[in-house]
mmCIF file of C-alpha atoms in Angstrom:
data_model
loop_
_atom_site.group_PDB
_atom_site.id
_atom_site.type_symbol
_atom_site.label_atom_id
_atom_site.label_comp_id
_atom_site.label_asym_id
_atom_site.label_seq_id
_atom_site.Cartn_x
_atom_site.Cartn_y
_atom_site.Cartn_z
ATOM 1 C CA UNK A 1 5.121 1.773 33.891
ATOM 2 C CA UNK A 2 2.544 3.752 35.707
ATOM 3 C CA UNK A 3 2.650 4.051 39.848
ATOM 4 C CA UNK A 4 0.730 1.301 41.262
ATOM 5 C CA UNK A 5 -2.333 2.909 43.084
ATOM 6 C CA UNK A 6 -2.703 0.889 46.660
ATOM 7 C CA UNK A 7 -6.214 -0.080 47.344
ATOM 8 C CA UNK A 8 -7.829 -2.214 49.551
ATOM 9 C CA UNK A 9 -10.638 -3.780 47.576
ATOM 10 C CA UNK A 10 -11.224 -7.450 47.245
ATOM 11 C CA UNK A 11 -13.444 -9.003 44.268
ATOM 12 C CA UNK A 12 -16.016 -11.499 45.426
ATOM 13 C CA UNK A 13 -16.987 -13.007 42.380
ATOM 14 C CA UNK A 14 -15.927 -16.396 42.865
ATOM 15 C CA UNK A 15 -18.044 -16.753 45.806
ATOM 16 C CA UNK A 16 -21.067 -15.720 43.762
ATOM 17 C CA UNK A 17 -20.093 -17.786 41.226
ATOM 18 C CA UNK A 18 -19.543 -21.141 43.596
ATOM 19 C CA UNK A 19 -23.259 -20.092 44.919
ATOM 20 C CA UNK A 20 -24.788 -19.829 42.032
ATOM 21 C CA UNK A 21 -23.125 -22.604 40.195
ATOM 22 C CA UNK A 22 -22.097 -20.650 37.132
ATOM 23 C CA UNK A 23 -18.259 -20.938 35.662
ATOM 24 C CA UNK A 24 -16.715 -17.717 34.942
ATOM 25 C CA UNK A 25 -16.838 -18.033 31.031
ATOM 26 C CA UNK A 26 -20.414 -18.572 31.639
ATOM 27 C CA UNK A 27 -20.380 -15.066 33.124
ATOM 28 C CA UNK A 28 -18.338 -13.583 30.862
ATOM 29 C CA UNK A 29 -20.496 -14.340 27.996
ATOM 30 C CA UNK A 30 -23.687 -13.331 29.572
ATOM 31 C CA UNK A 31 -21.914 -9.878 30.758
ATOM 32 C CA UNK A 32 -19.693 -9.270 27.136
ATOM 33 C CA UNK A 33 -16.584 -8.869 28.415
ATOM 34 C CA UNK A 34 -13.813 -11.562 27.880
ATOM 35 C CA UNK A 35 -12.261 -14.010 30.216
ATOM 36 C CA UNK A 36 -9.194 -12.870 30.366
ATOM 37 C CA UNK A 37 -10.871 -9.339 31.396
ATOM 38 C CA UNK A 38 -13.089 -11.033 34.321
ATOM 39 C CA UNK A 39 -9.992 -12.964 35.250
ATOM 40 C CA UNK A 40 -8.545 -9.577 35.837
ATOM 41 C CA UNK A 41 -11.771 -8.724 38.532
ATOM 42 C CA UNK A 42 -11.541 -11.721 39.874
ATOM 43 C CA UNK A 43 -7.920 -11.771 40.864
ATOM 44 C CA UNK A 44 -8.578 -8.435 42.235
ATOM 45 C CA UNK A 45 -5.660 -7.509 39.464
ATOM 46 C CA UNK A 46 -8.467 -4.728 38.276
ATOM 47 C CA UNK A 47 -7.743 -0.999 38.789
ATOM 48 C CA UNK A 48 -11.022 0.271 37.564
ATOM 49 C CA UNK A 49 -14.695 -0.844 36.198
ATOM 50 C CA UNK A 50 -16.849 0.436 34.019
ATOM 51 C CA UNK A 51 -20.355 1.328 35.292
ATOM 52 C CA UNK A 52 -22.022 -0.608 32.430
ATOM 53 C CA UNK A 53 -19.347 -3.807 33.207
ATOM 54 C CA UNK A 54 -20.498 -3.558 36.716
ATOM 55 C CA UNK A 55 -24.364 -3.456 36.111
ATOM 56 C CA UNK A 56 -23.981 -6.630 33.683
ATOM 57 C CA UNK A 57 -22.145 -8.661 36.092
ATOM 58 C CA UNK A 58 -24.928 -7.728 38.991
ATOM 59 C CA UNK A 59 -27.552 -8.949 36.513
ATOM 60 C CA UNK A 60 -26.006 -11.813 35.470
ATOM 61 C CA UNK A 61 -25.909 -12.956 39.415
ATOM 62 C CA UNK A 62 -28.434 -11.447 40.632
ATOM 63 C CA UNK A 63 -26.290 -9.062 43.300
ATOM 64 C CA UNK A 64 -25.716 -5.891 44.009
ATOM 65 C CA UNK A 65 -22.583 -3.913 44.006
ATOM 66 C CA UNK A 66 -21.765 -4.102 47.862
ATOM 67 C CA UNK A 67 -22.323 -8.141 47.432
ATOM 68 C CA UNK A 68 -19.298 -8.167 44.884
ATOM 69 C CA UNK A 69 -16.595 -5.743 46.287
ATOM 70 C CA UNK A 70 -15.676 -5.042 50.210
ATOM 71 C CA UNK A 71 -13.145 -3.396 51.178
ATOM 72 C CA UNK A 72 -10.922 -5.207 53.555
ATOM 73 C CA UNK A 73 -8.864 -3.808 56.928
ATOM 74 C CA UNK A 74 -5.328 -2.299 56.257
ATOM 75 C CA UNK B 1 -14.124 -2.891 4.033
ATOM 76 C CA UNK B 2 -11.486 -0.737 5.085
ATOM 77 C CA UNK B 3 -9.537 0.162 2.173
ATOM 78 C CA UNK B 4 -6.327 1.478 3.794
ATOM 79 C CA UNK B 5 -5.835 -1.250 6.559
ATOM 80 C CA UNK B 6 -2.745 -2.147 6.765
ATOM 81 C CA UNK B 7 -3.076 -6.165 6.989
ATOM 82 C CA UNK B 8 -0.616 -9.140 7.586
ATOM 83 C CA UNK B 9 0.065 -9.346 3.764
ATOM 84 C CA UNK B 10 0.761 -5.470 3.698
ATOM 85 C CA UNK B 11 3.364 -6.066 6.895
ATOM 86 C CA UNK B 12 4.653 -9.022 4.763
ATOM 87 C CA UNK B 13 4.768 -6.761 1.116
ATOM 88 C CA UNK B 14 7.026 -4.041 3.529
ATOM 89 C CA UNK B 15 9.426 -6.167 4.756
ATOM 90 C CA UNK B 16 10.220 -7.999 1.649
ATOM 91 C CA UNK B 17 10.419 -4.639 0.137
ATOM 92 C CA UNK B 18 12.700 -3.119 2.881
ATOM 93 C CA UNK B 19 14.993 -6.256 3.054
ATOM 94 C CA UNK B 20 15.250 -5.272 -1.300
ATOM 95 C CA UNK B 21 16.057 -2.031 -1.062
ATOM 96 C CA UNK B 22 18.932 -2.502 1.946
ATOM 97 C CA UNK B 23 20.100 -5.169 -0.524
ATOM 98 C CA UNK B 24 19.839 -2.550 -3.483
ATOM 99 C CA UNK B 25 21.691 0.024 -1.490
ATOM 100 C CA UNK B 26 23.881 -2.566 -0.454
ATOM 101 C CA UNK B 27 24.977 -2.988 -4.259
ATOM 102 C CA UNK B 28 24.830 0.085 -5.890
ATOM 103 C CA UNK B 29 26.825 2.028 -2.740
ATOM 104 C CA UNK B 30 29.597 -0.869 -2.313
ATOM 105 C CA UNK B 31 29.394 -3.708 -4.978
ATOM 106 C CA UNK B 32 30.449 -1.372 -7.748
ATOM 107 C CA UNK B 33 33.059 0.329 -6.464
ATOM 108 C CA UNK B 34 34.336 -2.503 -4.559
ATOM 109 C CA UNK B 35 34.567 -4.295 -8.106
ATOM 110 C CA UNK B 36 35.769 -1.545 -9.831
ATOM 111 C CA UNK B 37 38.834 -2.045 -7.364
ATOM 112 C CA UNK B 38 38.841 -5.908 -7.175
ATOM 113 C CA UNK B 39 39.226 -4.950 -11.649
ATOM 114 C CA UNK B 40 41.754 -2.471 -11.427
ATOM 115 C CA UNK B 41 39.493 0.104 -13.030
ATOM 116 C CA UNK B 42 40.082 3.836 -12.051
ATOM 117 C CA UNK B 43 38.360 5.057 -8.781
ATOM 118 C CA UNK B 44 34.980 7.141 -9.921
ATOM 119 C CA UNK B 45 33.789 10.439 -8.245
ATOM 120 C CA UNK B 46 31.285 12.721 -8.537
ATOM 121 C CA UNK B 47 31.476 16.533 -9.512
ATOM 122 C CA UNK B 48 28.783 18.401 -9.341
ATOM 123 C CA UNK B 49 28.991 21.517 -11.797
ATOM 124 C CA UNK B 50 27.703 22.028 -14.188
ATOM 125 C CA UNK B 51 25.743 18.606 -13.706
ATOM 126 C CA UNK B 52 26.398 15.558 -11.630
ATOM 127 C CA UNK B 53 28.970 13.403 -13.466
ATOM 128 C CA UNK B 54 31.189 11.075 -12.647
ATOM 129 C CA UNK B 55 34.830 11.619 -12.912
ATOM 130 C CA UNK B 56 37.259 8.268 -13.787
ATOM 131 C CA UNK B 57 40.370 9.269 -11.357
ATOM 132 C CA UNK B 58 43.386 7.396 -12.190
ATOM 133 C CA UNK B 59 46.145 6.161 -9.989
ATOM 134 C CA UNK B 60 43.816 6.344 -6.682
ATOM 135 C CA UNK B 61 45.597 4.778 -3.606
ATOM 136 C CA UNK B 62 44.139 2.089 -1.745
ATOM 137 C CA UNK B 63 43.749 4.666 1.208
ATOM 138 C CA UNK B 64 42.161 6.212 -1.169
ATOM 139 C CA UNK B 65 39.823 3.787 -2.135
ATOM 140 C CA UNK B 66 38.852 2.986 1.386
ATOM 141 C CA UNK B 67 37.943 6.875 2.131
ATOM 142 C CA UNK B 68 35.610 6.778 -0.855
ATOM 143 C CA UNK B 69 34.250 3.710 0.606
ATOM 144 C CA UNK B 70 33.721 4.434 4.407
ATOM 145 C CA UNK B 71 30.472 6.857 4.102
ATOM 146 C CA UNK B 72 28.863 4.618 1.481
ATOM 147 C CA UNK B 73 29.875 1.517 4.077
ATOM 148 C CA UNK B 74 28.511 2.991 7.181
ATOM 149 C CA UNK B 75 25.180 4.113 5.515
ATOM 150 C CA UNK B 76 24.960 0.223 4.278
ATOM 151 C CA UNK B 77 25.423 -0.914 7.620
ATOM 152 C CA UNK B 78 23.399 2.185 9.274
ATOM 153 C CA UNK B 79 20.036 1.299 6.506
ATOM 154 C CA UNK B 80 20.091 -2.532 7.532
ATOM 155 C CA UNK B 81 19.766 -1.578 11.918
ATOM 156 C CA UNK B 82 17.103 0.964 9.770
ATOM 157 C CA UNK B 83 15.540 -1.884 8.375
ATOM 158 C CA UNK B 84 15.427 -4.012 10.889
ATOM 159 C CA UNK B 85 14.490 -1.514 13.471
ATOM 160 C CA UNK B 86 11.040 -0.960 10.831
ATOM 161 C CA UNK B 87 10.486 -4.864 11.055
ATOM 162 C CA UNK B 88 10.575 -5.095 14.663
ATOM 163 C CA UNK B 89 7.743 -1.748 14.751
ATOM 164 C CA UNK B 90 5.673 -3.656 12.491
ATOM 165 C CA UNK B 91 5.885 -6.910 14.125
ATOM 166 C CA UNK B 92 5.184 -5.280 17.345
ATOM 167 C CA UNK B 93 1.916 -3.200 15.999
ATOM 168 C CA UNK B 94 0.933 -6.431 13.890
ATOM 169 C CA UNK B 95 1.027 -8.066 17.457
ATOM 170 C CA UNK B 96 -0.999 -5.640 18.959
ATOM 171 C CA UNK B 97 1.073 -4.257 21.564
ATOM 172 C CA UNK B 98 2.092 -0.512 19.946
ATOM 173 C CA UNK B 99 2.288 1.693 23.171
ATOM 174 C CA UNK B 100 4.835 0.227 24.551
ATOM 175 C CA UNK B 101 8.503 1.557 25.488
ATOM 176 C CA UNK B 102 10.615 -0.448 23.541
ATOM 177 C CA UNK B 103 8.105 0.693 20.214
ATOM 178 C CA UNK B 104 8.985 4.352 21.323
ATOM 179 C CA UNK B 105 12.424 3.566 20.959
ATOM 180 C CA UNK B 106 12.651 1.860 17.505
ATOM 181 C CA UNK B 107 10.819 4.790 16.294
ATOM 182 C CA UNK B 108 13.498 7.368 17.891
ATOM 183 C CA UNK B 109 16.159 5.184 16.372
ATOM 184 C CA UNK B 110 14.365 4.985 12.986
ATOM 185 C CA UNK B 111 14.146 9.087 13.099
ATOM 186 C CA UNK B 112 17.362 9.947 13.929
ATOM 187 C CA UNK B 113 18.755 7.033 11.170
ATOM 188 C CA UNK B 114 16.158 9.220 8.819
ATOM 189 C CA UNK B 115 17.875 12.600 9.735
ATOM 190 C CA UNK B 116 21.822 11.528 10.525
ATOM 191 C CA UNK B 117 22.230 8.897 7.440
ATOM 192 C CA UNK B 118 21.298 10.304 4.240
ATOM 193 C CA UNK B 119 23.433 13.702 4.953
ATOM 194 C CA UNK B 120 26.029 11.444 6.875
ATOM 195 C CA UNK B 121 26.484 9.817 3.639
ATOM 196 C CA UNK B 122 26.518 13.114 1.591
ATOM 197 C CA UNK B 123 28.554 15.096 3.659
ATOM 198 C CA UNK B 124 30.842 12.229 3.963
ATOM 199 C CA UNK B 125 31.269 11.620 0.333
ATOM 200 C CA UNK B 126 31.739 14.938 -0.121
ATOM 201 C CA UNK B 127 34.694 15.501 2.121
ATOM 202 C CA UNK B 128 36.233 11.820 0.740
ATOM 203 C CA UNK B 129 35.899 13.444 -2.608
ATOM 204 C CA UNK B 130 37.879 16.763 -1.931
ATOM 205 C CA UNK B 131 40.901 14.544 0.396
ATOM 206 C CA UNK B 132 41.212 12.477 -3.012
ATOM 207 C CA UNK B 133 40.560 15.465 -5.257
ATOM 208 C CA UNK B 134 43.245 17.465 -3.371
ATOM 209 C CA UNK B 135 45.909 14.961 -4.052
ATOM 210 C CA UNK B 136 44.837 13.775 -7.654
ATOM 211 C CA UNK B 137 44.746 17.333 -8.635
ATOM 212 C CA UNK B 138 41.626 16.677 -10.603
ATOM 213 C CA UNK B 139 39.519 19.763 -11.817
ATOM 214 C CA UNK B 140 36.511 18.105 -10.225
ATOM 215 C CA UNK B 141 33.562 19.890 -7.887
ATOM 216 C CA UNK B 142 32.691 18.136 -5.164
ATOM 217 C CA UNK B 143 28.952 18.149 -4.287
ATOM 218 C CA UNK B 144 27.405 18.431 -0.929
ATOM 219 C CA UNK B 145 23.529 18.306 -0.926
ATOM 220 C CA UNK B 146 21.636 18.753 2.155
ATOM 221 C CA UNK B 147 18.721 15.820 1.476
ATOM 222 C CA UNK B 148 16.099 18.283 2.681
ATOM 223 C CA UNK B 149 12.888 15.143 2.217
ATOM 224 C CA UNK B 150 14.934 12.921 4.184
ATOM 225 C CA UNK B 151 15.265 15.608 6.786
ATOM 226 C CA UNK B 152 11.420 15.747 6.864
ATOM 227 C CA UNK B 153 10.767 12.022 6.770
ATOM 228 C CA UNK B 154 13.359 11.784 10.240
ATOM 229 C CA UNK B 155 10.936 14.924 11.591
ATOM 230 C CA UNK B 156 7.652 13.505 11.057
ATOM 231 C CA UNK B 157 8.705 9.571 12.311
ATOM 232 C CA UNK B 158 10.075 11.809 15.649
ATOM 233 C CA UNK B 159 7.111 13.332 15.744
ATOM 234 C CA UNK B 160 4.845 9.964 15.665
ATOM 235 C CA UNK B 161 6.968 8.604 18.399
ATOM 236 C CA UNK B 162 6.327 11.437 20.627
ATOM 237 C CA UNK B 163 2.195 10.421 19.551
ATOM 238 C CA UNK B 164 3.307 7.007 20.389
ATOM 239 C CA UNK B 165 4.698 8.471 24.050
ATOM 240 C CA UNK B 166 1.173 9.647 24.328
ATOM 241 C CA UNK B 167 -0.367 6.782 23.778
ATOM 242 C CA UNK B 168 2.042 4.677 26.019
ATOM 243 C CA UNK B 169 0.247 6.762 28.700
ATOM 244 C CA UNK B 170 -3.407 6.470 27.850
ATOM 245 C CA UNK B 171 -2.395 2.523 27.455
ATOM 246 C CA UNK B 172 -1.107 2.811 31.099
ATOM 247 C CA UNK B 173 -4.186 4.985 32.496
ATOM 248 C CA UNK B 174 -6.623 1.837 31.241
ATOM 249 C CA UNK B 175 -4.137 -0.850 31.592
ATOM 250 C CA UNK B 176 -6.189 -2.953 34.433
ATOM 251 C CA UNK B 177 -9.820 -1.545 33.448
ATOM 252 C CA UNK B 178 -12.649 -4.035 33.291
#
């Protein structure tokens, strides 16, 4: 089992989601990753994110990068 | 259409084909003898020189019996954990989880079965055969062969398992990647 790496980032994609009015699968098909995967983000269960993942799911809602992750106080 | 994937009725074809051969092994190493003592017919071993034959020894104890049978038993019993061990693997790749621990392990099991059985069994024979040959007084050879391919096979699956370590770890690095 590999070390869990502590981080402090939190996933804001529900809250774009809720704004926007778009379910997650809805996401996940426009971006072309799976469910299960975005689940993952969304949890903030995620350890990493592809640059390519990342630029679909600011198309898809219309965001940028620092509208979808903060990182939160220790 | 990839030729060479190895599909659900492949995994199927191998395990029907693995449970055969443990029961084939199962017969030819134990069945006969064991009926050739349930008949009262003499105990057979094997000498070596100038060919392989086998020698019809009369008046064999049942101590006697049972030493010829204990090698040939435990690599009975040893093939089927084999056997099963090579189901689990392929259940576990079929279900798309292969870099895992456990996976790793079957194949270390299945490796060392590869390396320790086959000579188990021939080394074992062979000392079986001269304890019975000693006291029978027969002019028989006793054969040990060192199963050199078998050797190999137990090499190369040790050596995929150490690919499969390495793979446990890249499945780990991207584990959590979106």
């Amino acid at each position: 089992m590999p070390v869990e790496e502590p981080h402090r980032v939190r996933c804001h994609v529900d809250d774009l989601l809720e704004r926007r009015g778009m379910t997650l699968a809805a996401l996940a098909e426009q971006v072309g990753v799976t469910v299960a995967n975005l689940s993952v983000l969304k949890n903030d269960r995620a350890r990493a994110i592809r640059f390519s993942t990342l630029t679909a799911i600011c198309d898809a809602l219309s965001c940028s990068p620092g509208d979808l992750f903060s990182v939160v106080d220790p | 259409m990839d030729i060479f994937r190895f599909d659900r009725s492949d995994r199927i074809g191998t395990e029907v084909t693995l449970g055969l051969v443990w029961v084939m092994a199962a017969v030819s190493l134990l069945m006969e003898p064991v009926s050739r003592w349930v008949r009262g017919l003499p105990l057979l071993i094997e000498s070596g020189d100038p060919i392989a034959v086998q020698v019809p020894v009369d008046g064999a104890t049942t101590s006697e019996r049972v030493i010829m049978l204990a090698a040939p038993t435990l690599a009975v019993v040893f093939l089927g954990v084999g056997a099963w061990m090579t189901v689990r693997l392929l259940r576990g790749i079929a279900a798309g989880n292969p870099f895992v621990r456990s996976q790793i392990r079957r194949l270390r099991v299945i490796a060392v079965l590869l390396i320790v059985v086959p000579s188990g069994l021939s080394l074992g024979t062979f000392v079986a055969t001269t304890v019975v040959q000693d006291r029978l007084g027969e002019d028989v050879n006793a054969m040990f062969t060192l199963p050199v391919p078998w050797l190999l096979a137990g090499l190369l699956t040790a050596a995929v398992a150490q690919a499969f370590v390495t793979g446990a770890s890249l499945r780990d690095d991207v584990e959590g990647l979106v």
